[in-house]
Tab-separated table of C-alpha atoms in Angstrom:
chain	number	residue	atom	x	y	z
G	161	UNK	CA	-0.155	-0.001	-0.063
G	162	UNK	CA	1.588	3.369	-0.875
G	163	UNK	CA	0.430	6.606	0.549
G	164	UNK	CA	1.004	10.113	-0.452
G	165	UNK	CA	0.231	12.909	1.709
G	166	UNK	CA	1.671	16.434	2.433
G	167	UNK	CA	3.619	16.677	5.637
G	168	UNK	CA	4.213	19.840	7.316
G	169	UNK	CA	7.729	20.203	8.482
G	170	UNK	CA	7.554	23.666	9.940
G	171	UNK	CA	6.987	21.628	13.115
G	172	UNK	CA	10.308	19.675	12.288
G	173	UNK	CA	10.068	15.950	12.329
G	174	UNK	CA	6.537	16.364	14.048
G	175	UNK	CA	4.606	16.517	10.877
G	176	UNK	CA	6.494	12.841	9.883
G	177	UNK	CA	5.573	11.572	13.028
G	178	UNK	CA	2.356	12.270	13.108
G	179	UNK	CA	1.575	10.793	9.538
G	180	UNK	CA	3.388	7.656	10.483
G	181	UNK	CA	1.564	7.439	14.028
G	182	UNK	CA	-1.949	8.095	12.096
G	183	UNK	CA	-0.935	5.111	9.423
G	184	UNK	CA	-0.204	2.781	12.497
G	185	UNK	CA	-3.171	3.614	14.521
G	186	UNK	CA	-5.302	2.726	11.632
G	187	UNK	CA	-3.287	-0.625	10.980
G	188	UNK	CA	-0.961	-1.900	13.689
G	189	UNK	CA	0.596	-4.510	11.542
G	190	UNK	CA	1.965	-2.000	8.858
G	191	UNK	CA	5.856	-2.027	8.689
G	192	UNK	CA	7.043	1.511	7.695
G	193	UNK	CA	9.826	1.615	5.077
G	194	UNK	CA	12.626	4.067	6.741
G	195	UNK	CA	13.689	5.847	3.627
G	196	UNK	CA	11.451	8.631	2.604
G	197	UNK	CA	11.865	10.570	-0.814
G	198	UNK	CA	11.291	14.164	-0.661
G	199	UNK	CA	9.829	16.038	-3.591
G	200	UNK	CA	8.901	19.909	-3.492
G	201	UNK	CA	5.500	21.169	-4.604
G	202	UNK	CA	5.384	23.124	-7.745
G	203	UNK	CA	5.191	26.624	-6.096
G	204	UNK	CA	8.712	27.393	-5.158
G	205	UNK	CA	7.776	29.798	-2.353
G	206	UNK	CA	6.365	26.758	-0.622
G	207	UNK	CA	8.925	24.494	-1.343
G	208	UNK	CA	10.413	25.199	2.186
G	209	UNK	CA	7.394	24.955	3.960
G	210	UNK	CA	5.536	22.077	2.795
G	211	UNK	CA	7.054	18.702	1.303
G	212	UNK	CA	5.533	15.623	-0.348
G	213	UNK	CA	6.639	12.606	1.208
G	214	UNK	CA	6.304	9.310	-0.547
G	215	UNK	CA	6.029	6.769	2.086
G	216	UNK	CA	5.628	2.896	1.331
G	217	UNK	CA	3.817	0.458	3.860
G	218	UNK	CA	4.244	-3.396	4.056
G	219	UNK	CA	1.955	-5.367	5.520
G	220	UNK	CA	3.920	-8.429	7.283
G	221	UNK	CA	2.466	-11.166	9.454
G	222	UNK	CA	4.041	-11.716	12.880
G	223	UNK	CA	5.117	-8.121	13.338
G	224	UNK	CA	8.009	-9.017	10.931
G	225	UNK	CA	10.211	-6.257	9.624
G	226	UNK	CA	11.941	-6.831	6.297
G	227	UNK	CA	13.140	-4.681	3.322
G	228	UNK	CA	10.348	-4.446	0.619
G	229	UNK	CA	10.518	-6.654	-2.374
G	230	UNK	CA	13.299	-6.463	-5.335
G	231	UNK	CA	10.567	-6.014	-8.055
G	232	UNK	CA	10.669	-2.860	-7.283
G	233	UNK	CA	13.820	-2.270	-8.917
G	234	UNK	CA	15.025	-3.191	-11.829
G	235	UNK	CA	17.419	-6.270	-11.909
G	236	UNK	CA	20.901	-4.131	-13.302
G	237	UNK	CA	19.820	-1.163	-10.669
G	238	UNK	CA	20.026	-2.697	-7.358
G	239	UNK	CA	22.673	-0.548	-5.984
G	240	UNK	CA	19.756	2.026	-5.476
G	241	UNK	CA	18.047	-0.186	-3.477
G	242	UNK	CA	20.583	0.855	-0.553
G	243	UNK	CA	21.987	4.279	-1.722
G	244	UNK	CA	19.951	7.125	-3.161
G	245	UNK	CA	22.710	10.162	-3.942
G	246	UNK	CA	23.897	10.120	-7.085
G	247	UNK	CA	27.161	11.350	-5.938
G	248	UNK	CA	27.378	8.054	-3.550
G	249	UNK	CA	26.368	5.778	-6.595
G	250	UNK	CA	28.944	7.235	-9.240
G	251	UNK	CA	31.972	6.785	-6.498
G	252	UNK	CA	30.336	3.333	-5.684
G	253	UNK	CA	30.603	2.438	-9.441
G	254	UNK	CA	33.832	3.598	-9.986
G	255	UNK	CA	37.087	1.393	-9.763
G	256	UNK	CA	37.792	-2.175	-10.647
G	257	UNK	CA	34.369	-3.556	-9.681
G	258	UNK	CA	32.224	-0.880	-10.399
G	259	UNK	CA	30.398	-2.765	-12.994
G	260	UNK	CA	29.796	-5.416	-10.411
G	261	UNK	CA	28.122	-3.595	-7.565
G	262	UNK	CA	24.933	-3.854	-8.979
G	263	UNK	CA	25.255	-7.707	-8.801
G	264	UNK	CA	26.815	-7.415	-5.416
G	265	UNK	CA	23.774	-5.538	-4.227
G	266	UNK	CA	21.477	-8.253	-5.594
G	267	UNK	CA	23.631	-10.781	-4.034
G	268	UNK	CA	23.002	-9.514	-0.536
G	269	UNK	CA	19.707	-8.916	-0.812
G	270	UNK	CA	18.886	-12.019	-2.103
G	271	UNK	CA	20.779	-13.637	0.878
G	272	UNK	CA	18.831	-11.631	3.351
G	273	UNK	CA	21.256	-9.213	4.904
G	274	UNK	CA	20.088	-6.389	6.720
G	275	UNK	CA	19.874	-2.867	4.890
G	276	UNK	CA	22.686	-1.660	7.281
G	277	UNK	CA	24.734	-4.842	7.099
G	278	UNK	CA	24.743	-4.956	3.001
G	279	UNK	CA	25.589	-1.310	3.018
G	280	UNK	CA	28.616	-1.884	5.127
G	281	UNK	CA	29.592	-4.726	2.656
G	282	UNK	CA	29.305	-2.677	-0.549
G	283	UNK	CA	31.269	0.501	0.968
G	284	UNK	CA	34.100	-2.064	1.796
G	285	UNK	CA	34.280	-3.445	-1.425
G	286	UNK	CA	34.207	-0.130	-3.100
G	287	UNK	CA	36.628	1.295	-1.137
G	288	UNK	CA	38.813	-2.157	-2.596
G	289	UNK	CA	37.776	-1.544	-5.929
G	290	UNK	CA	39.188	2.217	-6.191
G	291	UNK	CA	42.416	0.687	-4.440
G	292	UNK	CA	42.715	-1.846	-6.809
G	293	UNK	CA	42.088	0.581	-9.921
G	294	UNK	CA	45.410	2.267	-9.431
G	295	UNK	CA	47.067	-1.081	-8.907
G	296	UNK	CA	46.043	-3.156	-12.013
G	297	UNK	CA	43.786	-1.221	-13.692
G	298	UNK	CA	41.054	-2.824	-15.742
G	299	UNK	CA	42.994	-6.187	-15.515
G	300	UNK	CA	42.029	-9.111	-13.145
G	301	UNK	CA	43.019	-8.642	-9.569
G	302	UNK	CA	45.833	-10.681	-8.643
G	303	UNK	CA	46.017	-11.824	-4.931
G	304	UNK	CA	49.124	-9.734	-4.669
G	305	UNK	CA	46.885	-6.584	-4.899
G	306	UNK	CA	44.407	-8.291	-2.443
G	307	UNK	CA	47.491	-8.820	0.099
G	308	UNK	CA	48.692	-4.964	-0.517
G	309	UNK	CA	45.227	-3.690	0.410
G	310	UNK	CA	44.978	-5.853	3.465
G	311	UNK	CA	48.271	-4.683	4.627
G	312	UNK	CA	46.842	-1.242	4.612
G	313	UNK	CA	45.118	-1.824	7.923
G	314	UNK	CA	46.959	-1.119	11.097
G	315	UNK	CA	44.583	-3.546	13.287
G	316	UNK	CA	42.902	-6.855	12.991
G	317	UNK	CA	39.001	-5.724	13.081
G	318	UNK	CA	39.181	-3.728	9.781
G	319	UNK	CA	41.352	-6.136	8.153
G	320	UNK	CA	38.944	-8.996	8.967
G	321	UNK	CA	36.002	-7.135	7.743
G	322	UNK	CA	37.738	-6.148	4.571
G	323	UNK	CA	38.587	-9.993	3.903
G	324	UNK	CA	34.828	-10.956	4.500
G	325	UNK	CA	33.841	-8.638	2.138
G	326	UNK	CA	36.078	-9.389	-0.411
G	327	UNK	CA	35.126	-12.964	-0.021
G	328	UNK	CA	31.294	-11.860	-1.235
G	329	UNK	CA	33.408	-10.138	-4.022
G	330	UNK	CA	35.092	-13.497	-5.370
G	331	UNK	CA	32.057	-15.623	-4.882
G	332	UNK	CA	29.831	-12.949	-7.180
G	333	UNK	CA	32.571	-12.126	-9.665
G	334	UNK	CA	35.162	-14.870	-9.831
G	335	UNK	CA	36.015	-13.719	-13.367
G	336	UNK	CA	37.424	-10.715	-12.025
G	337	UNK	CA	40.040	-12.448	-9.602
G	338	UNK	CA	43.096	-14.454	-10.386
G	339	UNK	CA	43.064	-17.483	-7.981
G	340	UNK	CA	46.471	-18.253	-7.137
G	341	UNK	CA	47.344	-22.103	-6.636
G	342	UNK	CA	49.525	-22.399	-3.435
G	343	UNK	CA	52.923	-23.709	-4.376
G	344	UNK	CA	54.576	-26.661	-2.592
G	345	UNK	CA	56.785	-24.129	-0.842
G	346	UNK	CA	53.664	-22.708	1.074
G	347	UNK	CA	52.184	-26.520	1.684
G	348	UNK	CA	54.887	-29.122	0.543
G	349	UNK	CA	52.300	-31.887	1.735
G	350	UNK	CA	49.288	-30.841	-0.436
G	351	UNK	CA	50.052	-32.700	-3.536
G	352	UNK	CA	50.591	-35.915	-1.230
G	353	UNK	CA	47.302	-35.121	0.557
G	354	UNK	CA	44.945	-34.568	-2.619
G	355	UNK	CA	46.676	-37.782	-4.001
G	356	UNK	CA	45.367	-39.263	-0.687
G	357	UNK	CA	41.857	-37.664	-0.426
G	358	UNK	CA	41.375	-39.068	-3.888
G	359	UNK	CA	42.010	-42.602	-2.764
G	360	UNK	CA	39.922	-42.190	0.073
G	361	UNK	CA	37.025	-41.253	-2.405
G	362	UNK	CA	37.583	-43.858	-4.944
G	363	UNK	CA	39.503	-46.740	-3.279
G	364	UNK	CA	37.667	-46.545	0.202
G	365	UNK	CA	34.473	-44.898	-0.864
G	366	UNK	CA	34.405	-42.817	2.054
G	367	UNK	CA	31.896	-39.772	2.037
G	368	UNK	CA	33.248	-36.190	2.577
G	369	UNK	CA	32.447	-35.869	6.299
G	370	UNK	CA	34.470	-39.335	7.011
G	371	UNK	CA	37.355	-38.230	4.583
G	372	UNK	CA	37.823	-34.829	6.386
G	373	UNK	CA	38.633	-36.835	9.776
G	374	UNK	CA	41.052	-39.153	7.930
G	375	UNK	CA	42.484	-36.305	6.022
G	376	UNK	CA	43.177	-34.423	9.308
G	377	UNK	CA	44.941	-37.415	10.833
G	378	UNK	CA	47.153	-37.745	7.643
G	379	UNK	CA	48.056	-34.181	7.889
G	380	UNK	CA	48.904	-34.362	11.773
G	381	UNK	CA	50.894	-37.330	11.167
G	382	UNK	CA	53.048	-35.508	8.176
G	383	UNK	CA	53.365	-32.404	10.387
G	384	UNK	CA	54.715	-34.518	13.195
G	385	UNK	CA	57.529	-35.869	10.813
G	386	UNK	CA	58.514	-32.712	9.316
G	387	UNK	CA	58.757	-31.386	12.900
G	388	UNK	CA	60.678	-33.928	14.310
G	389	UNK	CA	62.883	-35.243	11.138
G	390	UNK	CA	62.939	-32.540	9.005
G	391	UNK	CA	64.193	-32.943	5.394
G	392	UNK	CA	63.717	-36.327	5.839
G	393	UNK	CA	61.795	-37.892	2.739
G	394	UNK	CA	58.382	-39.652	3.262
G	395	UNK	CA	60.287	-42.973	1.638
G	396	UNK	CA	62.908	-43.066	4.646
G	397	UNK	CA	60.403	-43.539	7.201
G	398	UNK	CA	61.156	-45.955	9.585
G	399	UNK	CA	59.109	-48.173	12.083
G	400	UNK	CA	60.519	-46.664	15.073
G	401	UNK	CA	59.621	-43.361	13.715
G	402	UNK	CA	55.851	-44.348	13.075
G	403	UNK	CA	55.642	-45.888	16.928
G	404	UNK	CA	57.139	-42.252	18.092
G	405	UNK	CA	54.355	-40.538	16.173
G	406	UNK	CA	51.668	-42.984	17.543
G	407	UNK	CA	53.065	-42.613	20.944
G	408	UNK	CA	52.578	-38.920	20.636
G	409	UNK	CA	48.998	-38.833	19.043
G	410	UNK	CA	47.900	-40.964	21.915
G	411	UNK	CA	49.043	-38.807	24.231
G	412	UNK	CA	47.189	-35.877	23.380
G	413	UNK	CA	44.023	-38.427	23.336
G	414	UNK	CA	41.565	-38.360	26.399
G	415	UNK	CA	39.046	-40.746	25.318
G	416	UNK	CA	39.114	-44.322	23.779
G	417	UNK	CA	37.281	-43.275	21.079
G	418	UNK	CA	39.745	-40.406	20.132
G	419	UNK	CA	42.622	-43.119	20.735
G	420	UNK	CA	41.065	-45.393	18.409
G	421	UNK	CA	40.345	-42.772	15.796
G	422	UNK	CA	44.128	-41.667	15.878
G	423	UNK	CA	45.427	-45.028	15.380
G	424	UNK	CA	42.888	-45.894	12.657
G	425	UNK	CA	43.850	-42.740	10.891
G	426	UNK	CA	47.630	-43.288	10.739
G	427	UNK	CA	47.039	-46.771	9.907
G	428	UNK	CA	44.735	-45.697	6.691
G	429	UNK	CA	47.505	-43.282	5.624
G	430	UNK	CA	50.099	-45.635	6.145
G	431	UNK	CA	48.357	-48.108	3.799
G	432	UNK	CA	47.687	-45.662	1.175
G	433	UNK	CA	51.719	-44.907	1.338
G	434	UNK	CA	52.255	-48.560	0.555
G	435	UNK	CA	49.372	-48.968	-1.965
G	436	UNK	CA	50.691	-45.711	-4.049
G	437	UNK	CA	54.300	-47.141	-3.985
G	438	UNK	CA	55.399	-44.017	-1.682
G	439	UNK	CA	57.008	-46.581	0.754
G	440	UNK	CA	58.405	-49.837	0.089
G	441	UNK	CA	56.943	-51.513	3.263
G	442	UNK	CA	53.378	-51.832	4.712
G	443	UNK	CA	54.077	-49.846	8.105
G	444	UNK	CA	50.373	-49.981	9.082
G	445	UNK	CA	50.992	-53.295	10.472
G	446	UNK	CA	52.790	-52.134	13.311
G	447	UNK	CA	50.640	-49.130	14.637
G	448	UNK	CA	49.123	-50.877	17.552
G	449	UNK	CA	45.274	-51.303	17.957
G	450	UNK	CA	43.785	-49.639	21.264
G	451	UNK	CA	41.075	-51.335	23.089
G	452	UNK	CA	37.582	-50.347	22.657
G	453	UNK	CA	35.044	-52.632	23.788
G	454	UNK	CA	31.512	-52.293	22.306
G	455	UNK	CA	28.310	-51.450	24.645
G	456	UNK	CA	30.990	-50.777	27.171
G	457	UNK	CA	29.123	-47.231	28.243
G	458	UNK	CA	26.027	-45.990	28.647
G	459	UNK	CA	24.351	-43.590	26.222
G	460	UNK	CA	23.501	-39.934	27.276
G	461	UNK	CA	19.804	-39.630	27.620
G	462	UNK	CA	17.146	-37.321	29.113
G	463	UNK	CA	13.915	-38.134	31.098
G	464	UNK	CA	11.238	-37.838	28.435
G	465	UNK	CA	9.382	-35.719	30.746
G	466	UNK	CA	12.056	-32.946	30.613
G	467	UNK	CA	12.274	-33.497	26.735
G	468	UNK	CA	8.527	-32.743	26.794
G	469	UNK	CA	8.996	-29.425	29.098
G	470	UNK	CA	11.419	-28.170	27.061
G	471	UNK	CA	9.438	-28.321	23.693
G	472	UNK	CA	6.240	-27.071	25.764
G	473	UNK	CA	8.421	-23.797	27.146
G	474	UNK	CA	9.011	-22.711	23.351
G	475	UNK	CA	6.880	-19.920	22.460
G	476	UNK	CA	5.558	-19.886	19.142
G	477	UNK	CA	5.077	-16.284	18.824
G	478	UNK	CA	8.437	-15.408	16.760
G	479	UNK	CA	9.292	-17.150	13.577
G	480	UNK	CA	12.760	-18.323	15.375
G	481	UNK	CA	10.471	-19.935	18.239
G	482	UNK	CA	8.088	-21.701	15.400
G	483	UNK	CA	11.116	-22.887	13.600
G	484	UNK	CA	13.164	-24.024	16.643
G	485	UNK	CA	9.720	-25.891	17.971
G	486	UNK	CA	9.440	-27.648	14.860
G	487	UNK	CA	13.139	-28.745	14.898
G	488	UNK	CA	12.774	-30.209	18.286
G	489	UNK	CA	9.673	-31.866	17.606
G	490	UNK	CA	10.946	-33.630	14.599
G	491	UNK	CA	14.062	-34.413	16.346
G	492	UNK	CA	12.416	-35.959	19.466
G	493	UNK	CA	9.604	-37.913	17.791
G	494	UNK	CA	11.430	-39.262	14.906
G	495	UNK	CA	15.040	-39.923	16.073
G	496	UNK	CA	16.797	-38.565	12.872
G	497	UNK	CA	20.119	-37.264	13.155
G	498	UNK	CA	21.430	-33.986	12.830
G	499	UNK	CA	22.822	-34.242	9.262
G	500	UNK	CA	19.456	-35.873	8.155
G	501	UNK	CA	17.463	-33.120	9.703
G	502	UNK	CA	19.726	-30.577	7.429
G	503	UNK	CA	19.006	-32.627	4.360
G	504	UNK	CA	15.436	-32.708	4.343
G	505	UNK	CA	13.536	-31.075	1.584
G	506	UNK	CA	10.112	-29.564	1.084
G	507	UNK	CA	9.233	-32.317	-1.351
G	508	UNK	CA	10.722	-34.852	1.194
G	509	UNK	CA	7.441	-34.398	3.346
G	510	UNK	CA	4.395	-36.732	2.314
G	511	UNK	CA	1.592	-34.927	3.942
G	512	UNK	CA	-1.310	-37.383	3.088
G	513	UNK	CA	0.599	-40.332	4.503
G	514	UNK	CA	2.111	-38.265	7.458
G	515	UNK	CA	6.020	-39.510	6.365
G	516	UNK	CA	9.265	-38.065	5.888
G	517	UNK	CA	11.619	-39.410	3.655
G	518	UNK	CA	15.282	-39.275	4.951
G	519	UNK	CA	17.781	-39.726	1.992
G	520	UNK	CA	21.473	-40.691	2.177
G	521	UNK	CA	21.556	-41.565	5.523
G	522	UNK	CA	24.689	-42.465	7.631
G	523	UNK	CA	24.222	-46.403	6.244
G	524	UNK	CA	24.037	-44.607	2.894
G	525	UNK	CA	20.521	-46.050	2.649
G	526	UNK	CA	17.098	-43.988	2.561
G	527	UNK	CA	14.391	-44.876	4.728
G	528	UNK	CA	10.802	-43.322	5.705
G	529	UNK	CA	9.943	-42.195	9.380
G	530	UNK	CA	6.616	-41.683	10.676
G	531	UNK	CA	5.465	-38.033	11.504
G	532	UNK	CA	3.173	-37.412	14.505
G	533	UNK	CA	0.170	-35.429	14.255
G	534	UNK	CA	1.677	-32.463	16.347
G	535	UNK	CA	5.147	-32.698	14.395
G	536	UNK	CA	3.413	-32.355	11.198
G	537	UNK	CA	1.488	-29.573	12.785
G	538	UNK	CA	4.468	-27.553	13.917
G	539	UNK	CA	5.788	-28.339	10.548
G	540	UNK	CA	3.133	-26.793	8.509
G	541	UNK	CA	2.966	-23.696	10.921
G	542	UNK	CA	6.703	-23.033	10.544
G	543	UNK	CA	6.544	-23.463	6.378
G	544	UNK	CA	3.302	-21.439	6.113
G	545	UNK	CA	4.168	-18.663	8.711
G	546	UNK	CA	7.806	-18.372	9.554
G	547	UNK	CA	10.210	-19.814	7.128
G	548	UNK	CA	11.800	-17.174	5.114
G	549	UNK	CA	10.932	-16.486	1.721
G	550	UNK	CA	13.694	-17.826	-0.177
G	551	UNK	CA	14.530	-19.869	-3.330
G	552	UNK	CA	15.927	-22.896	-1.512
G	553	UNK	CA	14.651	-26.511	-1.571
G	554	UNK	CA	15.532	-27.366	1.968
G	555	UNK	CA	12.985	-27.488	4.910
G	556	UNK	CA	15.030	-25.642	7.563
G	557	UNK	CA	16.800	-22.397	7.040
G	558	UNK	CA	18.838	-20.006	8.968
G	559	UNK	CA	17.418	-16.515	9.901
G	560	UNK	CA	20.841	-15.104	10.035
G	561	UNK	CA	22.341	-13.818	6.909
G	562	UNK	CA	23.223	-15.408	4.400
G	563	UNK	CA	19.788	-16.741	4.713
G	564	UNK	CA	19.614	-20.612	3.792
G	565	UNK	CA	20.013	-23.683	4.892
G	566	UNK	CA	22.590	-25.059	7.457
G	567	UNK	CA	25.588	-25.892	6.235
G	568	UNK	CA	26.985	-27.792	9.400
G	569	UNK	CA	25.988	-29.229	12.292
G	570	UNK	CA	26.695	-26.538	14.825
G	571	UNK	CA	23.746	-24.177	14.293
G	572	UNK	CA	21.424	-27.328	14.897
G	573	UNK	CA	23.424	-28.420	17.863
G	574	UNK	CA	23.063	-24.751	19.233
G	575	UNK	CA	19.444	-24.714	18.631
G	576	UNK	CA	18.855	-27.599	20.746
G	577	UNK	CA	21.324	-26.642	23.389
G	578	UNK	CA	19.688	-23.349	23.755
G	579	UNK	CA	15.803	-24.581	23.900
G	580	UNK	CA	17.035	-27.252	26.541
G	581	UNK	CA	18.556	-24.542	28.914
G	582	UNK	CA	15.499	-22.566	28.412
G	583	UNK	CA	13.252	-25.445	29.597
G	584	UNK	CA	15.440	-25.663	32.640
G	585	UNK	CA	17.279	-28.837	31.436
G	586	UNK	CA	20.838	-29.448	32.941
G	587	UNK	CA	23.144	-30.603	30.196
G	588	UNK	CA	26.205	-32.615	30.408
G	589	UNK	CA	29.066	-32.821	27.611
G	590	UNK	CA	26.981	-34.463	25.005
G	591	UNK	CA	23.951	-31.957	24.073
G	592	UNK	CA	23.043	-31.796	20.577
G	593	UNK	CA	20.439	-33.671	18.440
G	594	UNK	CA	21.803	-36.931	19.231
G	595	UNK	CA	21.146	-36.418	22.911
G	596	UNK	CA	17.409	-36.337	21.674
G	597	UNK	CA	18.083	-39.609	19.617
G	598	UNK	CA	19.341	-41.383	22.477
G	599	UNK	CA	16.485	-39.793	24.853
G	600	UNK	CA	14.101	-40.970	21.871
G	601	UNK	CA	15.418	-44.918	21.791
G	602	UNK	CA	15.558	-45.101	25.740
G	603	UNK	CA	11.941	-44.098	25.992
G	604	UNK	CA	11.144	-46.659	23.141
G	605	UNK	CA	12.704	-49.309	24.956
G	606	UNK	CA	10.881	-48.877	28.134
G	607	UNK	CA	7.752	-48.638	26.860
G	608	UNK	CA	8.840	-52.626	25.748
G	609	UNK	CA	8.686	-51.753	22.082
G	610	UNK	CA	10.200	-54.726	20.155
G	611	UNK	CA	13.647	-53.863	19.577
G	612	UNK	CA	13.834	-54.566	15.726
G	613	UNK	CA	10.919	-52.015	15.744
G	614	UNK	CA	13.325	-49.455	17.256
G	615	UNK	CA	16.429	-50.256	15.042
G	616	UNK	CA	14.052	-49.578	12.080
G	617	UNK	CA	13.352	-45.961	13.208
G	618	UNK	CA	16.721	-45.473	14.094
G	619	UNK	CA	18.070	-46.598	10.743
G	620	UNK	CA	20.626	-49.199	12.647
G	621	UNK	CA	21.479	-52.083	10.183
G	622	UNK	CA	22.060	-54.270	13.174
G	623	UNK	CA	20.209	-54.844	16.205
G	624	UNK	CA	23.224	-55.261	18.227
G	625	UNK	CA	23.598	-51.612	17.894
G	626	UNK	CA	20.337	-50.817	19.074
G	627	UNK	CA	20.913	-53.207	22.029
G	628	UNK	CA	22.563	-50.449	23.985
G	629	UNK	CA	19.632	-49.079	24.620
G	630	UNK	CA	18.620	-52.160	26.656
G	631	UNK	CA	21.499	-51.447	29.002
G	632	UNK	CA	19.236	-48.523	30.507
G	633	UNK	CA	15.817	-50.542	30.483
G	634	UNK	CA	15.975	-50.904	34.358
G	635	UNK	CA	12.679	-52.559	34.691
G	636	UNK	CA	13.241	-55.175	31.995
G	637	UNK	CA	16.809	-55.773	33.380
G	638	UNK	CA	15.394	-56.510	36.950
G	639	UNK	CA	12.940	-59.365	35.367
G	640	UNK	CA	15.813	-61.295	34.157
G	641	UNK	CA	18.468	-60.614	37.039
G	642	UNK	CA	19.450	-63.745	38.876
G	643	UNK	CA	19.172	-64.038	42.930
G	644	UNK	CA	22.354	-62.816	44.690
G	645	UNK	CA	24.444	-65.719	45.868
G	646	UNK	CA	23.561	-66.637	49.762
G	647	UNK	CA	19.713	-65.526	49.270
G	648	UNK	CA	20.306	-61.920	49.709
G	649	UNK	CA	18.096	-59.852	47.301
């Protein structure tokens, strides 16, 4: 709704305040855009006394405030959405990246950045654009120019801000930058680790997340070798040196799981060296195996009443609250993993059958989980009232710019921890999405649900994995306990 009305500025800003107040009194759900364009009336004598102000109002549910939609501006003229003065626009469009500034403005708008944040980023990029224009002219920007610009900042804070802004410029206009390939002097282990990564993908068939951990273990092993035996080629590696490296890695591990992972990663890297012909011996055979017994620990879990209380404590009055309630309900009632929740797409929900299709799980198998009525209602409420209106197929999106799907496990874990703490739940070391998974499995086993049904819901290939939760079913264990010797109960 666009309202144009004379505003008397002889009383200062009170005239504008009166206009806004009257509009909000008529409709309290109006969101008033803060940028106004003043146009003088035809009579010059009245120009200083009475100005015509065009104000645009946008109706938004839940009282949410956001910028006006992009169609109000031409696609190649998005920079004018953030800046109005011609002199500022001319200065922003000067320099090496001047022709890309409208694309960058559209980029920030699409990602959901607030107007003030986008203006800061655009100003930083324009400042670099003028600097680069004095160094390389119209030629593509080399990394040396970027490094020279970053060295002009005396402190870390503006330097980090400039690096963040230039990261956006590289993503939007990669053709304007010359990508420098790291030399072997910068990272002498890069070619070997690249071959190791290819081996893990092609030969071992590991997923990207699994490859990251093994690659990190290989890099740490190489770093130890170069630190303790500088200048020595990897082909001259001895069994004594391998054992010393393993001993060092084990000294830094505090749990049985981290010790097992450390030795496994070193063993995998040594097998790769032998397989690729980088070493004449299979030194993986001398790496000791650390003891790790299955089912030796109890799964961390919460009482189901605590989980229920934490979910009920989430207020569904804000978009973030609506999303977080849907996230916790979906995790707590289906037992899906963090990565599986982030991978759910809108088309994966079958509203007619009340099911969610979970794709590419940990076991590389797709499965279907049931959707309870309460959970389905929470998901529908989130999609209809709270989900950001961006072009993304994924179900759950971040409200923090750049608006989009969760790229890693940390945001989902933070949501779970935050909501559990707000619900008065005391948390230990493990407090992410997996804590709700353990709690659901424990609750189902305690309700005497068949163990194979629990395994199917959780996506376990083997019932032995699900048997871990039987250890905490105290009532069932008491029924099969043998009498204490001597007749004492």
